[in-house]
Amino acid sequence: MLKQMESKFLLSAKSTVQFPPPLFFEIAFFGRSNVGKSSLLNVFTGTPKLARVSSTPGCTREINFFMVDNKYYIVDLPGYGYAKYSKDEQRQWAELIDEYMKMRAKSVFGIVIIDIRRGITDLDEILFEMLSERGIHFGVVATKIDKLKKNELRSATLELKASLESLGHKSEIVRFSAITGDGKKELYNLVTKKCEEYRERNARSVFVDGVER
Ligand code: GDP
């Protein structure tokens, strides 16, 4: 049995000044709008209404912070790629996300959610580049696996792995379904492992006049 995590909503930030103070670790969830990010967050945290599952995609423009076990943050970033966004809205999205990445680069581990049936899209690649530019490590969750037959899932996974590698990423891949709960334990294990890594790294850091050396 998985230990039930205690997660509670902290705040919604429209700009960087509203961000809560950084902790040693936070886990940020990224994905195209409608990829299944809210469903994943609800299942992962065991809190059915933590994030809003929408039938009309693309309405959240804020960054939502949740506190987990009084220890670290889960951060729900606004989805990208909603067809009805104007150029202006897309620019605002990129600016806010980049500001977020810049400010939290040291403490954040990213989770990029991909629809297993669609694979990596152009917009996901842009996100990978943004994360890499800021030196942020990330894992990939391939979701909606319940929609594929076993053999389809096997080849889709191999394809996803190959695409990631061809882009120069060796990120771990967790296969997930919000319907069956498959992958929840693997995701929990990945997050726990990263949390420990970041804790140790943080403990080893030396700060001189508030600057990490
Ligand atoms: P978001 O826009 O990324 O937050 O996506 P949502 O969580 O709102 O999900 C978008 C749609 O996909 C909804 O109709 C969900 O019920 C559906 N969905 C999400 N995750 C899964 C999954 O693992 N399997 C299946 N079959 N449907 C899913």
Short mmCIF file of N, CA and C and ligand atoms in Angstrom, two decimals, residues 31-40 52-55 57-58 143-147 176-180, ligand 1:
data_model
loop_
_atom_site.label_atom_id
_atom_site.label_comp_id
_atom_site.label_asym_id
_atom_site.label_seq_id
_atom_site.Cartn_x
_atom_site.Cartn_y
_atom_site.Cartn_z
N GLY A 31 2.49 20.23 -19.18
CA GLY A 31 1.89 19.41 -20.24
C GLY A 31 0.97 20.23 -21.11
N ARG A 32 0.74 19.71 -22.31
CA ARG A 32 -0.22 20.35 -23.22
C ARG A 32 -1.58 20.41 -22.55
N SER A 33 -2.36 21.40 -22.91
CA SER A 33 -3.68 21.46 -22.32
C SER A 33 -4.46 20.22 -22.79
N ASN A 34 -5.23 19.65 -21.87
CA ASN A 34 -6.03 18.45 -22.12
C ASN A 34 -5.23 17.14 -22.13
N VAL A 35 -3.95 17.21 -21.76
CA VAL A 35 -3.13 15.99 -21.78
C VAL A 35 -3.52 15.03 -20.65
N GLY A 36 -4.18 15.60 -19.61
CA GLY A 36 -4.57 14.77 -18.46
C GLY A 36 -3.82 15.15 -17.20
N LYS A 37 -3.30 16.38 -17.16
CA LYS A 37 -2.49 16.84 -16.02
C LYS A 37 -3.31 16.91 -14.73
N SER A 38 -4.51 17.49 -14.82
CA SER A 38 -5.33 17.62 -13.60
C SER A 38 -5.73 16.24 -13.08
N SER A 39 -6.12 15.36 -14.00
CA SER A 39 -6.51 14.01 -13.59
C SER A 39 -5.34 13.32 -12.91
N LEU A 40 -4.15 13.47 -13.47
CA LEU A 40 -2.96 12.86 -12.89
C LEU A 40 -2.69 13.40 -11.49
N ARG A 52 -8.57 20.95 -11.02
CA ARG A 52 -9.86 20.88 -11.72
C ARG A 52 -9.71 20.16 -13.06
N VAL A 53 -10.52 19.10 -13.23
CA VAL A 53 -10.52 18.40 -14.52
C VAL A 53 -11.52 19.11 -15.41
N SER A 54 -11.08 19.52 -16.59
CA SER A 54 -11.97 20.34 -17.40
C SER A 54 -12.37 19.63 -18.69
N SER A 55 -13.61 19.85 -19.09
CA SER A 55 -14.02 19.35 -20.40
C SER A 55 -13.73 20.42 -21.46
N PRO A 57 -10.82 22.73 -22.36
CA PRO A 57 -9.43 22.96 -21.97
C PRO A 57 -9.02 24.42 -22.00
N GLY A 58 -7.94 24.68 -21.31
CA GLY A 58 -7.26 25.95 -21.51
C GLY A 58 -7.76 27.13 -20.70
N THR A 143 0.90 9.35 -20.25
CA THR A 143 -0.40 9.08 -19.64
C THR A 143 -1.43 8.52 -20.64
N LYS A 144 -2.58 8.18 -20.11
CA LYS A 144 -3.71 7.60 -20.87
C LYS A 144 -3.34 6.24 -21.46
N ILE A 145 -2.52 5.47 -20.74
CA ILE A 145 -2.08 4.18 -21.27
C ILE A 145 -3.23 3.18 -21.36
N ASP A 146 -4.31 3.45 -20.61
CA ASP A 146 -5.47 2.54 -20.68
C ASP A 146 -6.10 2.55 -22.07
N LYS A 147 -5.76 3.55 -22.87
CA LYS A 147 -6.37 3.66 -24.21
C LYS A 147 -5.68 2.76 -25.23
N PHE A 176 1.42 5.81 -17.17
CA PHE A 176 0.40 6.15 -16.18
C PHE A 176 -1.01 6.10 -16.77
N SER A 177 -1.97 5.79 -15.91
CA SER A 177 -3.37 5.96 -16.29
C SER A 177 -4.15 6.49 -15.10
N ALA A 178 -4.86 7.58 -15.32
CA ALA A 178 -5.68 8.14 -14.25
C ALA A 178 -6.93 7.29 -14.04
N ILE A 179 -7.26 6.47 -15.02
CA ILE A 179 -8.45 5.62 -14.93
C ILE A 179 -8.18 4.40 -14.06
N THR A 180 -7.05 3.73 -14.33
CA THR A 180 -6.74 2.49 -13.60
C THR A 180 -5.82 2.71 -12.40
P1 GDP B 1 -5.62 18.82 -18.36
O1 GDP B 1 -6.24 19.85 -19.26
O2 GDP B 1 -4.24 18.45 -18.83
O3 GDP B 1 -5.66 19.15 -16.91
O4 GDP B 1 -6.46 17.46 -18.61
P2 GDP B 1 -7.64 16.81 -17.74
O5 GDP B 1 -7.11 16.11 -16.55
O6 GDP B 1 -8.71 17.85 -17.54
O7 GDP B 1 -8.11 15.65 -18.74
C1 GDP B 1 -8.54 15.90 -20.05
C2 GDP B 1 -9.46 14.77 -20.52
O8 GDP B 1 -8.73 13.54 -20.58
C3 GDP B 1 -10.62 14.53 -19.54
O9 GDP B 1 -11.76 14.18 -20.31
C4 GDP B 1 -10.14 13.34 -18.70
O10 GDP B 1 -11.20 12.57 -18.19
C5 GDP B 1 -9.32 12.55 -19.73
N1 GDP B 1 -8.23 11.78 -19.11
C6 GDP B 1 -7.27 12.26 -18.29
N2 GDP B 1 -6.41 11.28 -17.92
C7 GDP B 1 -6.83 10.14 -18.51
C8 GDP B 1 -6.38 8.76 -18.52
O11 GDP B 1 -5.36 8.39 -17.89
N3 GDP B 1 -7.09 7.88 -19.30
C9 GDP B 1 -8.19 8.25 -20.02
N4 GDP B 1 -8.82 7.31 -20.74
N5 GDP B 1 -8.67 9.52 -20.02
C10 GDP B 1 -8.00 10.46 -19.28
#
